[in-house]
C-alpha atoms as a printed R data frame, in Angstrom:
    type eleno elety resid chain resno       x      y       z
1   ATOM     1    CA   THR     A     1   0.000  0.000   0.000
2   ATOM     2    CA   HIS     A     2   2.759  2.438   0.932
3   ATOM     3    CA   THR     A     3   4.695  1.524  -2.213
4   ATOM     4    CA   HIS     A     4   1.622  2.081  -4.373
5   ATOM     5    CA   THR     A     5   0.917  5.462  -2.799
6   ATOM     6    CA   ASN     A     6   4.545  6.557  -3.104
7   ATOM     7    CA   CYS     A     7   4.626  5.589  -6.776
8   ATOM     8    CA   GLN     A     8   1.441  7.516  -7.458
9   ATOM     9    CA   THR     A     9   2.809 10.540  -5.594
10  ATOM    10    CA   MET     A    10   6.050 10.435  -7.551
11  ATOM    11    CA   ALA     A    11   4.113 10.072 -10.797
12  ATOM    12    CA   ALA     A    12   1.958 13.084  -9.916
13  ATOM    13    CA   ALA     A    13   5.018 15.172  -9.097
14  ATOM    14    CA   GLY     A    14   6.693 14.085 -12.341
15  ATOM    15    CA   VAL     A    15   3.764 15.039 -14.551
16  ATOM    16    CA   LEU     A    16   3.366 18.359 -12.788
17  ATOM    17    CA   LEU     A    17   7.018 19.093 -13.495
18  ATOM    18    CA   VAL     A    18   6.197 18.660 -17.172
19  ATOM    19    CA   GLY     A    19   4.082 21.777 -16.902
20  ATOM    20    CA   ALA     A    20   6.926 23.718 -15.332
21  ATOM    21    CA   ARG     A    21   9.334 22.636 -18.070
22  ATOM    22    CA   VAL     A    22   7.022 22.884 -21.077
23  ATOM    23    CA   CYS     A    23   7.842 26.552 -21.679
24  ATOM    24    CA   THR     A    24  11.574 25.814 -21.546
25  ATOM    25    CA   TRP     A    25  11.124 22.867 -23.894
26  ATOM    26    CA   GLY     A    26   9.194 25.005 -26.346
27  ATOM    27    CA   ALA     A    27  11.861 27.677 -26.247
28  ATOM    28    CA   ARG     A    28  14.567 25.113 -26.939
29  ATOM    29    CA   ARG     A    29  12.604 23.840 -29.929
30  ATOM    30    CA   ALA     A    30  12.457 27.362 -31.315
31  ATOM    31    CA   LEU     A    31  16.064 28.336 -30.611
32  ATOM    32    CA   PRO     A    32  17.685 26.083 -33.290
33  ATOM    33    CA   VAL     A    33  15.609 27.741 -36.011
34  ATOM    34    CA   ILE     A    34  16.523 31.202 -34.790
35  ATOM    35    CA   GLY     A    35  20.149 30.221 -34.224
36  ATOM    36    CA   SER     A    36  20.432 28.646 -37.671
37  ATOM    37    CA   SER     A    37  19.088 31.727 -39.401
38  ATOM    38    CA   TRP     A    38  21.339 33.956 -37.318
39  ATOM    39    CA   SER     A    39  24.412 31.792 -38.058
40  ATOM    40    CA   GLU     A    40  23.717 31.803 -41.765
41  ATOM    41    CA   MET     A    41  23.186 35.532 -41.705
42  ATOM    42    CA   SER     A    42  26.417 36.073 -39.761
43  ATOM    43    CA   ALA     A    43  28.390 33.799 -42.085
44  ATOM    44    CA   ALA     A    44  27.081 35.534 -45.175
45  ATOM    45    CA   LYS     A    45  27.785 38.894 -43.609
46  ATOM    46    CA   SER     A    46  31.328 37.796 -42.774
47  ATOM    47    CA   ASN     A    47  31.868 36.624 -46.350
48  ATOM    48    CA   ALA     A    48  30.530 39.902 -47.650
49  ATOM    49    CA   ASN     A    49  32.785 41.829 -45.308
50  ATOM    50    CA   GLY     A    50  35.755 39.691 -46.351
51  ATOM    51    CA   HIS     A    51  35.148 40.375 -50.038
52  ATOM    52    CA   ARG     A    52  34.584 44.038 -49.399
53  ATOM    53    CA   ASN     A    53  37.657 44.441 -47.176
54  ATOM    54    CA   GLY     A    54  39.885 42.585 -49.640
55  ATOM    55    CA   HIS     A    55  38.802 44.694 -52.581
56  ATOM    56    CA   HIS     A    56  38.981 47.897 -50.602
57  ATOM    57    CA   GLN     A    57  42.477 47.059 -49.461
58  ATOM    58    CA   HIS     A    58  43.560 46.278 -53.014
59  ATOM    59    CA   HIS     A    59  42.041 49.438 -54.443
60  ATOM    60    CA   SER     A    60  43.367 51.490 -51.554
61  ATOM    61    CA   ASN     A    61  46.877 50.302 -52.325
62  ATOM    62    CA   SER     A    62  46.366 51.039 -56.014
63  ATOM    63    CA   ARG     A    63  45.062 54.516 -55.278
64  ATOM    64    CA   GLY     A    64  47.983 55.134 -52.911
65  ATOM    65    CA   LEU     A    65  50.476 54.074 -55.547
66  ATOM    66    CA   SER     A    66  48.819 56.214 -58.187
67  ATOM    67    CA   TRP     A    67  48.686 59.214 -55.856
68  ATOM    68    CA   GLY     A    68  52.354 58.808 -54.965
69  ATOM    69    CA   SER     A    69  53.317 58.367 -58.623
70  ATOM    70    CA   TRP     A    70  51.368 61.482 -59.612
71  ATOM    71    CA   LYS     A    71  52.832 63.502 -56.752
72  ATOM    72    CA   HIS     A    72  56.369 62.596 -57.745
73  ATOM    73    CA   GLY     A    73  55.758 63.055 -61.464
74  ATOM    74    CA   ALA     A    74  55.935 59.353 -62.260
75  ATOM    75    CA   GLY     A    75  53.831 57.873 -65.036
76  ATOM    76    CA   ARG     A    76  50.262 56.661 -64.145
77  ATOM    77    CA   GLU     A    77  50.656 53.624 -66.376
78  ATOM    78    CA   SER     A    78  52.102 51.639 -63.470
79  ATOM    79    CA   ASP     A    79  48.671 50.040 -62.850
80  ATOM    80    CA   PRO     A    80  46.564 50.593 -65.928
81  ATOM    81    CA   VAL     A    81  43.979 47.976 -64.975
82  ATOM    82    CA   GLN     A    82  43.208 49.532 -61.631
83  ATOM    83    CA   ASP     A    83  43.633 53.188 -62.541
84  ATOM    84    CA   THR     A    84  41.973 53.402 -65.972
85  ATOM    85    CA   ASP     A    85  39.092 51.721 -67.682
86  ATOM    86    CA   ALA     A    86  38.777 50.622 -71.297
87  ATOM    87    CA   GLY     A    87  37.979 54.158 -72.407
88  ATOM    88    CA   GLY     A    88  41.005 55.674 -70.728
89  ATOM    89    CA   LYS     A    89  38.950 57.287 -67.964
90  ATOM    90    CA   GLN     A    90  40.203 57.284 -64.399
91  ATOM    91    CA   ASN     A    91  38.939 54.420 -62.263
92  ATOM    92    CA   THR     A    92  38.250 55.504 -58.669
93  ATOM    93    CA   GLY     A    93  38.574 51.929 -57.372
94  ATOM    94    CA   LEU     A    94  35.189 52.109 -55.602
95  ATOM    95    CA   THR     A    95  33.533 49.395 -57.732
96  ATOM    96    CA   VAL     A    96  33.525 45.979 -56.060
97  ATOM    97    CA   PRO     A    97  32.226 43.361 -58.488
98  ATOM    98    CA   ALA     A    98  31.911 40.607 -55.836
99  ATOM    99    CA   LEU     A    99  29.847 42.718 -53.442
100 ATOM   100    CA   PRO     A   100  26.441 42.225 -55.150
101 ATOM   101    CA   ALA     A   101  26.920 38.456 -55.115
102 ATOM   102    CA   ALA     A   102  27.861 38.511 -51.438
103 ATOM   103    CA   LEU     A   103  24.851 40.639 -50.598
104 ATOM   104    CA   ALA     A   104  22.626 38.280 -52.551
105 ATOM   105    CA   GLY     A   105  24.009 35.373 -50.550
106 ATOM   106    CA   ALA     A   106  23.363 37.207 -47.300
107 ATOM   107    CA   CYS     A   107  19.804 38.003 -48.326
108 ATOM   108    CA   ALA     A   108  19.209 34.381 -49.326
109 ATOM   109    CA   ALA     A   109  20.572 33.198 -45.977
110 ATOM   110    CA   ILE     A   110  18.381 35.444 -43.865
111 ATOM   111    CA   ALA     A   111  15.273 35.172 -46.044
112 ATOM   112    CA   PRO     A   112  13.726 32.263 -44.058
113 ATOM   113    CA   GLY     A   113  14.251 34.071 -40.779
114 ATOM   114    CA   LEU     A   114  12.874 37.289 -42.214
115 ATOM   115    CA   SER     A   115   9.838 35.417 -43.542
116 ATOM   116    CA   ILE     A   116   9.113 33.845 -40.147
117 ATOM   117    CA   GLY     A   117   9.623 37.140 -38.385
118 ATOM   118    CA   ALA     A   118   7.430 38.988 -40.860
119 ATOM   119    CA   THR     A   119   4.646 36.415 -40.456
120 ATOM   120    CA   ALA     A   120   4.794 36.598 -36.661
121 ATOM   121    CA   LEU     A   121   4.881 40.391 -36.802
122 ATOM   122    CA   ALA     A   122   1.895 40.496 -39.140
123 ATOM   123    CA   GLU     A   123  -0.072 38.161 -36.883
124 ATOM   124    CA   SER     A   124   0.814 40.222 -33.822
125 ATOM   125    CA   GLU     A   125  -0.195 43.421 -35.561
126 ATOM   126    CA   ALA     A   126  -3.482 41.860 -36.695
127 ATOM   127    CA   ALA     A   127  -4.227 40.622 -33.182
128 ATOM   128    CA   ALA     A   128  -3.336 44.015 -31.744
129 ATOM   129    CA   THR     A   129  -5.656 45.694 -34.259
130 ATOM   130    CA   VAL     A   130  -8.548 43.400 -33.329
131 ATOM   131    CA   ALA     A   131  -7.884 43.907 -29.619
132 ATOM   132    CA   ALA     A   132  -7.696 47.667 -30.050
133 ATOM   133    CA   THR     A   133 -10.985 47.680 -31.972
134 ATOM   134    CA   SER     A   134 -12.697 45.551 -29.311
135 ATOM   135    CA   THR     A   135 -11.336 47.735 -26.529
136 ATOM   136    CA   SER     A   136 -12.479 50.889 -28.324
137 ATOM   137    CA   SER     A   137 -15.992 49.472 -28.695
138 ATOM   138    CA   ALA     A   138 -16.028 48.416 -25.043
139 ATOM   139    CA   THR     A   139 -14.805 51.851 -23.982
140 ATOM   140    CA   ALA     A   140 -17.651 53.473 -25.885
141 ATOM   141    CA   LEU     A   141 -20.120 51.095 -24.222
142 ATOM   142    CA   LEU     A   142 -18.763 50.870 -20.668
143 ATOM   143    CA   GLY     A   143 -16.502 53.890 -20.365
144 ATOM   144    CA   PRO     A   144 -12.805 53.818 -19.350
145 ATOM   145    CA   ALA     A   145 -13.627 52.912 -15.739
146 ATOM   146    CA   GLY     A   146 -15.760 49.953 -16.815
147 ATOM   147    CA   VAL     A   147 -13.061 48.625 -19.135
148 ATOM   148    CA   GLN     A   148 -10.413 48.924 -16.433
149 ATOM   149    CA   ALA     A   149 -12.686 47.163 -13.942
150 ATOM   150    CA   LEU     A   150 -13.169 44.213 -16.327
151 ATOM   151    CA   GLN     A   151  -9.403 43.986 -16.781
152 ATOM   152    CA   VAL     A   152  -8.738 43.840 -13.031
153 ATOM   153    CA   LEU     A   153 -11.711 42.087 -11.392
154 ATOM   154    CA   PRO     A   154 -11.661 38.763 -13.332
155 ATOM   155    CA   PRO     A   155  -8.120 37.827 -12.156
156 ATOM   156    CA   LEU     A   156  -9.076 38.695  -8.567
157 ATOM   157    CA   ALA     A   157 -12.249 36.612  -8.731
158 ATOM   158    CA   ALA     A   158 -10.243 33.720 -10.175
159 ATOM   159    CA   GLN     A   159  -7.979 33.720  -7.124
160 ATOM   160    CA   VAL     A   160 -10.985 33.171  -4.856
161 ATOM   161    CA   VAL     A   161 -11.962 30.111  -6.900
162 ATOM   162    CA   PHE     A   162  -8.398 28.784  -6.964
163 ATOM   163    CA   LEU     A   163  -8.057 29.145  -3.180
164 ATOM   164    CA   ALA     A   164 -11.409 27.473  -2.425
165 ATOM   165    CA   PRO     A   165 -10.040 23.862  -2.260
166 ATOM   166    CA   LEU     A   166  -7.651 24.776   0.582
167 ATOM   167    CA   GLN     A   167 -10.291 23.795   3.130
168 ATOM   168    CA   ALA     A   168 -10.737 20.443   1.395
169 ATOM   169    CA   MET     A   169  -6.974 19.890   1.613
170 ATOM   170    CA   LYS     A   170  -7.072 20.578   5.367
171 ATOM   171    CA   ASP     A   171  -9.881 18.060   5.771
172 ATOM   172    CA   ILE     A   172  -7.974 15.473   3.738
173 ATOM   173    CA   LYS     A   173  -4.889 15.889   5.933
174 ATOM   174    CA   ALA     A   174  -6.952 15.718   9.113
175 ATOM   175    CA   GLN     A   175  -8.762 12.556   8.015
176 ATOM   176    CA   GLY     A   176  -5.713 10.989   6.404
177 ATOM   177    CA   THR     A   177  -7.621 10.041   3.253
178 ATOM   178    CA   THR     A   178  -9.309 11.596   0.250
179 ATOM   179    CA   GLY     A   179 -12.359  9.395   0.738
180 ATOM   180    CA   SER     A   180 -14.727  9.554  -2.220
181 ATOM   181    CA   LEU     A   181 -13.356 12.787  -3.652
182 ATOM   182    CA   THR     A   182 -12.349 12.867  -7.315
183 ATOM   183    CA   PRO     A   183  -8.970 14.260  -8.447
184 ATOM   184    CA   ILE     A   184 -10.383 15.718 -11.688
185 ATOM   185    CA   PRO     A   185 -10.893 19.307 -10.416
186 ATOM   186    CA   TYR     A   186  -7.362 19.522  -8.984
187 ATOM   187    CA   VAL     A   187  -5.547 17.989 -11.961
188 ATOM   188    CA   SER     A   188  -7.644 20.101 -14.321
189 ATOM   189    CA   MET     A   189  -6.752 23.271 -12.410
190 ATOM   190    CA   ALA     A   190  -3.026 22.614 -12.796
191 ATOM   191    CA   VAL     A   191  -3.357 21.791 -16.497
192 ATOM   192    CA   CYS     A   192  -5.590 24.829 -17.094
193 ATOM   193    CA   GLY     A   193  -2.990 27.018 -15.434
194 ATOM   194    CA   ILE     A   194  -0.385 25.964 -18.003
195 ATOM   195    CA   MET     A   195  -2.731 26.054 -20.983
196 ATOM   196    CA   TRP     A   196  -4.371 29.394 -20.320
197 ATOM   197    CA   GLY     A   197  -1.125 30.892 -19.085
198 ATOM   198    CA   GLY     A   198   0.431 29.958 -22.421
199 ATOM   199    CA   TYR     A   199  -2.623 31.311 -24.217
200 ATOM   200    CA   GLY     A   200  -2.258 34.625 -22.401
201 ATOM   201    CA   ALA     A   201   1.468 34.753 -23.188
202 ATOM   202    CA   LEU     A   202   0.937 34.095 -26.911
203 ATOM   203    CA   SER     A   203  -1.873 36.651 -27.118
204 ATOM   204    CA   ASN     A   204   0.123 39.123 -24.987
205 ATOM   205    CA   ASP     A   205  -2.783 39.455 -22.522
206 ATOM   206    CA   MET     A   206  -1.651 39.905 -18.927
207 ATOM   207    CA   THR     A   207  -5.226 39.665 -17.658
208 ATOM   208    CA   ILE     A   208  -5.217 36.015 -18.784
209 ATOM   209    CA   LEU     A   209  -1.569 35.162 -18.095
210 ATOM   210    CA   VAL     A   210  -1.073 36.418 -14.524
211 ATOM   211    CA   PRO     A   211  -3.940 34.653 -12.678
212 ATOM   212    CA   ASN     A   212  -3.161 31.320 -14.311
213 ATOM   213    CA   ILE     A   213   0.268 31.246 -12.685
214 ATOM   214    CA   SER     A   214  -1.403 30.743  -9.313
215 ATOM   215    CA   ALA     A   215  -3.795 28.247 -10.937
216 ATOM   216    CA   PHE     A   216  -0.848 26.049 -11.901
217 ATOM   217    CA   VAL     A   217   0.896 26.409  -8.528
218 ATOM   218    CA   LEU     A   218  -2.208 25.727  -6.419
219 ATOM   219    CA   GLY     A   219  -3.490 22.996  -8.745
220 ATOM   220    CA   SER     A   220  -0.121 21.256  -8.504
221 ATOM   221    CA   TYR     A   221  -0.257 21.448  -4.696
222 ATOM   222    CA   TYR     A   222  -3.802 20.060  -4.597
223 ATOM   223    CA   THR     A   223  -2.903 17.207  -6.951
224 ATOM   224    CA   TYR     A   224   0.195 16.333  -4.935
225 ATOM   225    CA   THR     A   225  -1.796 16.323  -1.694
226 ATOM   226    CA   PHE     A   226  -4.490 14.148  -3.262
227 ATOM   227    CA   ALA     A   227  -1.903 11.649  -4.515
228 ATOM   228    CA   LYS     A   228  -0.308 11.519  -1.065
229 ATOM   229    CA   TYR     A   229  -3.512 10.726   0.858
230 ATOM   230    CA   MET     A   230  -5.607  8.803  -1.672
231 ATOM   231    CA   PRO     A   231  -6.766  5.344  -0.518
232 ATOM   232    CA   ALA     A   232  -5.356  2.091  -1.809
233 ATOM   233    CA   GLY     A   233  -6.784  1.018  -5.123
234 ATOM   234    CA   THR     A   234  -7.128  4.583  -6.394
235 ATOM   235    CA   SER     A   235  -5.004  5.414  -9.413
236 ATOM   236    CA   LEU     A   236  -4.014  8.766 -10.874
237 ATOM   237    CA   THR     A   237  -2.278  7.197 -13.866
238 ATOM   238    CA   PRO     A   238  -5.061  7.890 -16.423
239 ATOM   239    CA   HIS     A   239  -5.395 11.513 -15.297
240 ATOM   240    CA   LEU     A   240  -1.649 12.075 -15.332
241 ATOM   241    CA   ALA     A   241  -1.223 10.444 -18.738
242 ATOM   242    CA   ILE     A   242  -3.918 12.627 -20.296
243 ATOM   243    CA   SER     A   243  -2.431 15.712 -18.625
244 ATOM   244    CA   ALA     A   244   1.061 14.911 -19.928
245 ATOM   245    CA   ALA     A   245  -0.298 14.426 -23.458
246 ATOM   246    CA   MET     A   246  -2.130 17.757 -23.322
247 ATOM   247    CA   LEU     A   247   0.881 19.637 -21.984
248 ATOM   248    CA   GLY     A   248   3.101 18.068 -24.644
249 ATOM   249    CA   THR     A   249   0.643 19.197 -27.313
250 ATOM   250    CA   VAL     A   250   0.657 22.722 -25.906
251 ATOM   251    CA   GLY     A   251   4.453 22.854 -25.923
252 ATOM   252    CA   TYR     A   252   4.688 21.510 -29.464
253 ATOM   253    CA   ALA     A   253   2.038 23.932 -30.728
254 ATOM   254    CA   ALA     A   254   3.733 26.920 -29.110
255 ATOM   255    CA   ALA     A   255   7.137 25.967 -30.562
256 ATOM   256    CA   SER     A   256   6.137 24.790 -34.039
257 ATOM   257    CA   PHE     A   257   2.864 26.408 -35.107
258 ATOM   258    CA   SER     A   258   2.141 29.953 -36.176
259 ATOM   259    CA   THR     A   259   0.732 32.209 -33.474
260 ATOM   260    CA   ALA     A   260  -2.820 31.944 -34.821
261 ATOM   261    CA   ASP     A   261  -2.702 28.123 -35.116
262 ATOM   262    CA   ALA     A   262  -1.101 27.767 -31.682
263 ATOM   263    CA   LEU     A   263  -3.813 29.939 -30.108
264 ATOM   264    CA   ASN     A   264  -6.527 27.848 -31.775
265 ATOM   265    CA   THR     A   265  -4.975 24.578 -30.629
266 ATOM   266    CA   ILE     A   266  -4.484 25.718 -27.040
267 ATOM   267    CA   GLY     A   267  -7.916 27.363 -26.998
268 ATOM   268    CA   TYR     A   268  -9.754 24.181 -27.981
269 ATOM   269    CA   LEU     A   269  -7.768 22.065 -25.515
270 ATOM   270    CA   GLY     A   270  -8.325 24.613 -22.755
271 ATOM   271    CA   CYS     A   271 -12.069 24.637 -23.338
272 ATOM   272    CA   GLY     A   272 -12.117 20.853 -23.054
273 ATOM   273    CA   VAL     A   273 -10.279 20.941 -19.737
274 ATOM   274    CA   VAL     A   274 -12.625 23.634 -18.396
275 ATOM   275    CA   VAL     A   275 -15.563 21.355 -19.192
276 ATOM   276    CA   LEU     A   276 -13.860 18.645 -17.115
277 ATOM   277    CA   MET     A   277 -13.578 21.095 -14.233
278 ATOM   278    CA   PHE     A   278 -17.328 21.695 -14.461
279 ATOM   279    CA   SER     A   279 -18.046 17.968 -14.322
280 ATOM   280    CA   GLY     A   280 -17.596 17.969 -10.532
281 ATOM   281    CA   PRO     A   281 -20.398 20.486  -9.829
282 ATOM   282    CA   LEU     A   282 -22.643 18.744 -12.371
283 ATOM   283    CA   ALA     A   283 -22.268 15.468 -10.454
284 ATOM   284    CA   VAL     A   284 -23.153 17.299  -7.229
285 ATOM   285    CA   ILE     A   285 -26.270 18.736  -8.875
286 ATOM   286    CA   LYS     A   286 -27.494 15.215  -9.571
287 ATOM   287    CA   THR     A   287 -26.922 14.274  -5.926
288 ATOM   288    CA   VAL     A   288 -28.776 17.372  -4.670
289 ATOM   289    CA   ILE     A   289 -31.812 16.616  -6.838
290 ATOM   290    CA   SER     A   290 -31.930 12.956  -5.809
291 ATOM   291    CA   GLU     A   291 -31.576 13.732  -2.084
292 ATOM   292    CA   LYS     A   292 -33.546 17.008  -2.229
293 ATOM   293    CA   SER     A   293 -30.889 18.578  -0.054
294 ATOM   294    CA   THR     A   294 -28.101 21.089  -0.693
295 ATOM   295    CA   ALA     A   295 -25.866 19.596   2.019
296 ATOM   296    CA   SER     A   296 -23.267 18.551  -0.578
297 ATOM   297    CA   LEU     A   297 -23.353 21.912  -2.383
298 ATOM   298    CA   PRO     A   298 -21.109 24.654  -0.921
299 ATOM   299    CA   PHE     A   299 -22.944 27.969  -1.138
300 ATOM   300    CA   ALA     A   300 -19.857 30.186  -0.794
301 ATOM   301    CA   PHE     A   301 -18.065 28.392  -3.633
302 ATOM   302    CA   THR     A   302 -21.199 28.609  -5.796
303 ATOM   303    CA   ILE     A   303 -21.328 32.392  -5.297
304 ATOM   304    CA   ALA     A   304 -17.602 32.659  -6.083
305 ATOM   305    CA   SER     A   305 -18.064 30.608  -9.266
306 ATOM   306    CA   PHE     A   306 -21.011 32.759 -10.318
307 ATOM   307    CA   ALA     A   307 -19.009 35.973  -9.870
308 ATOM   308    CA   ASN     A   308 -15.885 34.535 -11.525
309 ATOM   309    CA   CYS     A   309 -17.663 33.171 -14.601
310 ATOM   310    CA   SER     A   310 -19.757 36.334 -14.967
311 ATOM   311    CA   LEU     A   311 -16.667 38.543 -14.994
312 ATOM   312    CA   TRP     A   312 -14.678 36.335 -17.379
313 ATOM   313    CA   THR     A   313 -17.644 36.014 -19.732
314 ATOM   314    CA   SER     A   314 -17.973 39.815 -19.785
315 ATOM   315    CA   TYR     A   315 -14.226 40.274 -20.320
316 ATOM   316    CA   GLY     A   316 -14.047 37.721 -23.131
317 ATOM   317    CA   PHE     A   317 -17.131 39.046 -24.911
318 ATOM   318    CA   LEU     A   318 -16.942 42.800 -24.350
319 ATOM   319    CA   ILE     A   319 -13.230 43.554 -24.033
320 ATOM   320    CA   ILE     A   320 -11.326 41.118 -26.264
321 ATOM   321    CA   ASN     A   321 -14.185 39.434 -28.201
322 ATOM   322    CA   ASP     A   322 -12.579 35.987 -27.841
323 ATOM   323    CA   PRO     A   323 -14.934 32.967 -27.864
324 ATOM   324    CA   PHE     A   324 -12.235 30.800 -26.302
325 ATOM   325    CA   ILE     A   325 -12.575 32.972 -23.191
326 ATOM   326    CA   TRP     A   326 -16.264 33.781 -22.963
327 ATOM   327    CA   ALA     A   327 -17.743 30.473 -24.237
328 ATOM   328    CA   PRO     A   328 -16.411 28.084 -21.514
329 ATOM   329    CA   ASN     A   329 -17.000 30.679 -18.814
330 ATOM   330    CA   PHE     A   330 -20.560 31.125 -20.056
331 ATOM   331    CA   LEU     A   331 -21.083 27.391 -19.543
332 ATOM   332    CA   GLY     A   332 -19.699 27.756 -16.023
333 ATOM   333    CA   LEU     A   333 -22.044 30.683 -15.464
334 ATOM   334    CA   LEU     A   334 -25.022 28.546 -16.476
335 ATOM   335    CA   SER     A   335 -23.840 25.791 -14.128
336 ATOM   336    CA   SER     A   336 -23.584 28.197 -11.189
337 ATOM   337    CA   ILE     A   337 -27.029 29.627 -11.983
338 ATOM   338    CA   VAL     A   338 -28.477 26.104 -11.839
339 ATOM   339    CA   GLN     A   339 -26.778 25.564  -8.470
340 ATOM   340    CA   LEU     A   340 -28.196 28.824  -7.118
341 ATOM   341    CA   GLY     A   341 -31.590 27.664  -8.367
342 ATOM   342    CA   LEU     A   342 -31.201 24.504  -6.299
343 ATOM   343    CA   PHE     A   343 -30.604 26.618  -3.198
344 ATOM   344    CA   ALA     A   344 -33.759 28.555  -4.041
345 ATOM   345    CA   ARG     A   345 -35.691 25.297  -4.489
346 ATOM   346    CA   TYR     A   346 -34.423 23.221  -1.560
347 ATOM   347    CA   GLY     A   347 -33.068 25.924   0.734
348 ATOM   348    CA   PHE     A   348 -29.967 25.709   2.905
349 ATOM   349    CA   ALA     A   349 -29.242 22.348   4.467
350 ATOM   350    CA   LYS     A   350 -29.630 22.276   8.234
351 ATOM   351    CA   PRO     A   351 -26.674 21.004  10.257
352 ATOM   352    CA   ALA     A   352 -26.984 17.421  11.438
353 ATOM   353    CA   PRO     A   353 -28.327 17.210  15.012
354 ATOM   354    CA   GLU     A   354 -25.882 16.102  17.671
355 ATOM   355    CA   THR     A   355 -26.320 12.672  19.142
356 ATOM   356    CA   ALA     A   356 -27.911 12.853  22.595
357 ATOM   357    CA   LYS     A   357 -25.635 11.811  25.372
358 ATOM   358    CA   GLU     A   358 -26.909  9.408  28.030
């Protein structure tokens, strides 16, 4: 039993480290392309400089000889090739026949890098234009204060949701077991932190990037705690395998795809993981309806989810007009509304009466 638990804990820690290293891995995948283009450009530039310096040195010597010969009254026919052309006119020595070829080689060497850079720049400029247009429309609708509020409040509301499982972790440690709890919300939180953090980094949106750092850190802690105290016979292997595959896909997309394709790939994966996070509350809803009691439904967390999803839906729709942001949060908003409806239907559960002492 101890060996099984230790193996699961080590496996959880290993997969979570994948998330911490995925950005480094992606950067290393991109560096050879950049380094290759830079090396080729430097080599071509060096060759061009070598040709140019050699010809300049040769012509400089020729001009020095001709100047000295003219100054001392010597004949200028000492270097007719360098000093005169076919028509007998003076050659200044400034023409370097090999220079155009060297420049052509340099341009050919850096062309792939320039093409990649131009594509990325064009995509960034297009995204910035769309974001600026959306922000301008939102400013006209909400005013500057409203726009600023929707850029600040969603990350703050997200922190409340991310910190909510801390009480569950305390209960797990006190009881020494996870009982019937499912690890899906905790694993999903860690994976979402990496995915949406990468999405925010690629789209240059700090409102998305910053809060997901804490999502990854806290989700990793919750997953590690769950793996440490889960009962015998419980396995995290399927969850960890799926998480590793998703994180590997995110890293590959960020390193190999264009910015637009990478954002689409990460956006679709992120939406799928968010749906998994909502599966926990949906299961609780079924229990509440069957038992006609809200004892298993935390009211404070439901209110926090309602506020969080409302703010993120508004930010995604009004500020940046991004369906990858507002669509999954709209689903979460509907889920929290259903949960609040259950409280309205069945009321608040009364605490269990204490057993009478004899």
